[in-house]
């Protein structure tokens, strides 16, 4: 994995929705991609180090039905708009990751019929969607095409790729494609969308750098809703095992799932979820709007993604003011993570575990770092909870709380402790 990803924290954006593009393809070029440039300072101020973009290539509707991988979707603009966005991002130290949809294409994608998988009723489609025609990954021309696309946009300034529906693509396909691309772009990063199954096995066989950690995503919100922190502890134990092989892509929201603020039954537990995301190992991302506590329910119907892929105002000043508290919370937790970059590969153990309380202790891998350990204290109970964690000095004192090991009802905090021999005090931040 490229060394720069050790410090990667992504702001994920679905460009067609973010920019208010129409739902279906249009021939006229509209330069909506420039809309993102007004938000780059916002991304920096949030603390993120890059943009993870959803589909931006010419497509029929939602972007995942690509018709030309070498052309910016006219609804978003053209090559000059992409080049400008890359240049403006680089000026601010931000990298850009692109969304590569290579398992399937739109119906009007032009290619020899050998490029497509055959089914009993014609071409195979992806998960029952008639507009998404599955590519045949055993066809050499498909392999050459994908490698050419990856190289083309890396040449133009992209830093890497999120590979859509990687779980539907044979791992051996990426094992054939990526060496050629890495030889030309050794610092490029490649992560795949994998929802379930053997994450570590897929990474090992495919040669990808990472895959999405849906198992931890689910455990975070469902353990909070069910007040069953044993589920979270179990998932984190498995998460630690994955870190022996690769650094997973971690998240509490993305373009395909109901927003966290909608999913959680108790809004007081939003901070708990974010504290876990930013204090355990992984490459975390923030889905645009989550940092403002946006609501949004995903529904299994036509247009069911619209609520979770909204248009944003022309500039940050157009946001409603009621999201500022959650935005500041993201800033604090991202700042904590950036001060402790070893967290990217941290190992986390659950201590003092009950259904409604847990201390999650994150340590540098193999005893590295500066001797600091981070302990995230979660209390889902209706009464204050005392955690027997030893000495800890609060870095951000909470009014009315004399003992930093006491967390109020439905509260959370993050404590930094220095291990014996590395210092004599701990620091704390939280609420």
mmCIF file of C-alpha atoms in Angstrom, residues 1-7 209 239-240 243-248 279-283 337 340-348 362-367:
data_model
loop_
_atom_site.group_PDB
_atom_site.id
_atom_site.type_symbol
_atom_site.label_atom_id
_atom_site.label_comp_id
_atom_site.label_asym_id
_atom_site.label_seq_id
_atom_site.Cartn_x
_atom_site.Cartn_y
_atom_site.Cartn_z
ATOM 1 C CA UNK A 1 0.000 0.000 0.000
ATOM 2 C CA UNK A 2 1.438 3.449 -0.883
ATOM 3 C CA UNK A 3 2.869 5.250 2.155
ATOM 4 C CA UNK A 4 0.723 8.362 1.606
ATOM 5 C CA UNK A 5 -2.407 6.395 2.408
ATOM 6 C CA UNK A 6 -1.252 6.098 6.030
ATOM 7 C CA UNK A 7 -2.568 9.652 6.401
ATOM 8 C CA UNK A 209 -4.594 -2.598 -1.490
ATOM 9 C CA UNK A 239 -11.215 -6.283 12.193
ATOM 10 C CA UNK A 240 -7.895 -6.717 13.987
ATOM 11 C CA UNK A 243 -5.278 -5.652 9.690
ATOM 12 C CA UNK A 244 -2.734 -8.471 9.653
ATOM 13 C CA UNK A 245 -3.279 -8.614 5.872
ATOM 14 C CA UNK A 246 -4.412 -5.139 4.771
ATOM 15 C CA UNK A 247 -5.828 -1.821 5.978
ATOM 16 C CA UNK A 248 -9.616 -1.833 5.378
ATOM 17 C CA UNK A 279 -10.020 5.644 16.849
ATOM 18 C CA UNK A 280 -9.658 2.171 15.300
ATOM 19 C CA UNK A 281 -7.456 0.949 12.453
ATOM 20 C CA UNK A 282 -8.444 1.581 8.863
ATOM 21 C CA UNK A 283 -8.676 4.187 6.114
ATOM 22 C CA UNK A 337 -6.583 10.871 14.435
ATOM 23 C CA UNK A 340 -1.842 9.928 16.107
ATOM 24 C CA UNK A 341 -1.212 8.632 12.567
ATOM 25 C CA UNK A 342 -0.321 5.188 13.933
ATOM 26 C CA UNK A 343 -4.068 4.647 14.314
ATOM 27 C CA UNK A 344 -4.224 3.582 10.662
ATOM 28 C CA UNK A 345 -2.856 0.151 11.686
ATOM 29 C CA UNK A 346 -3.841 0.189 15.360
ATOM 30 C CA UNK A 347 -4.976 -2.954 17.133
ATOM 31 C CA UNK A 348 -8.053 -2.518 19.319
ATOM 32 C CA UNK A 362 -6.210 1.044 20.586
ATOM 33 C CA UNK A 363 -2.469 0.396 20.557
ATOM 34 C CA UNK A 364 0.201 0.959 17.920
ATOM 35 C CA UNK A 365 0.954 -2.143 15.915
ATOM 36 C CA UNK A 366 3.968 -4.121 17.200
ATOM 37 C CA UNK A 367 4.522 -1.682 20.059
#
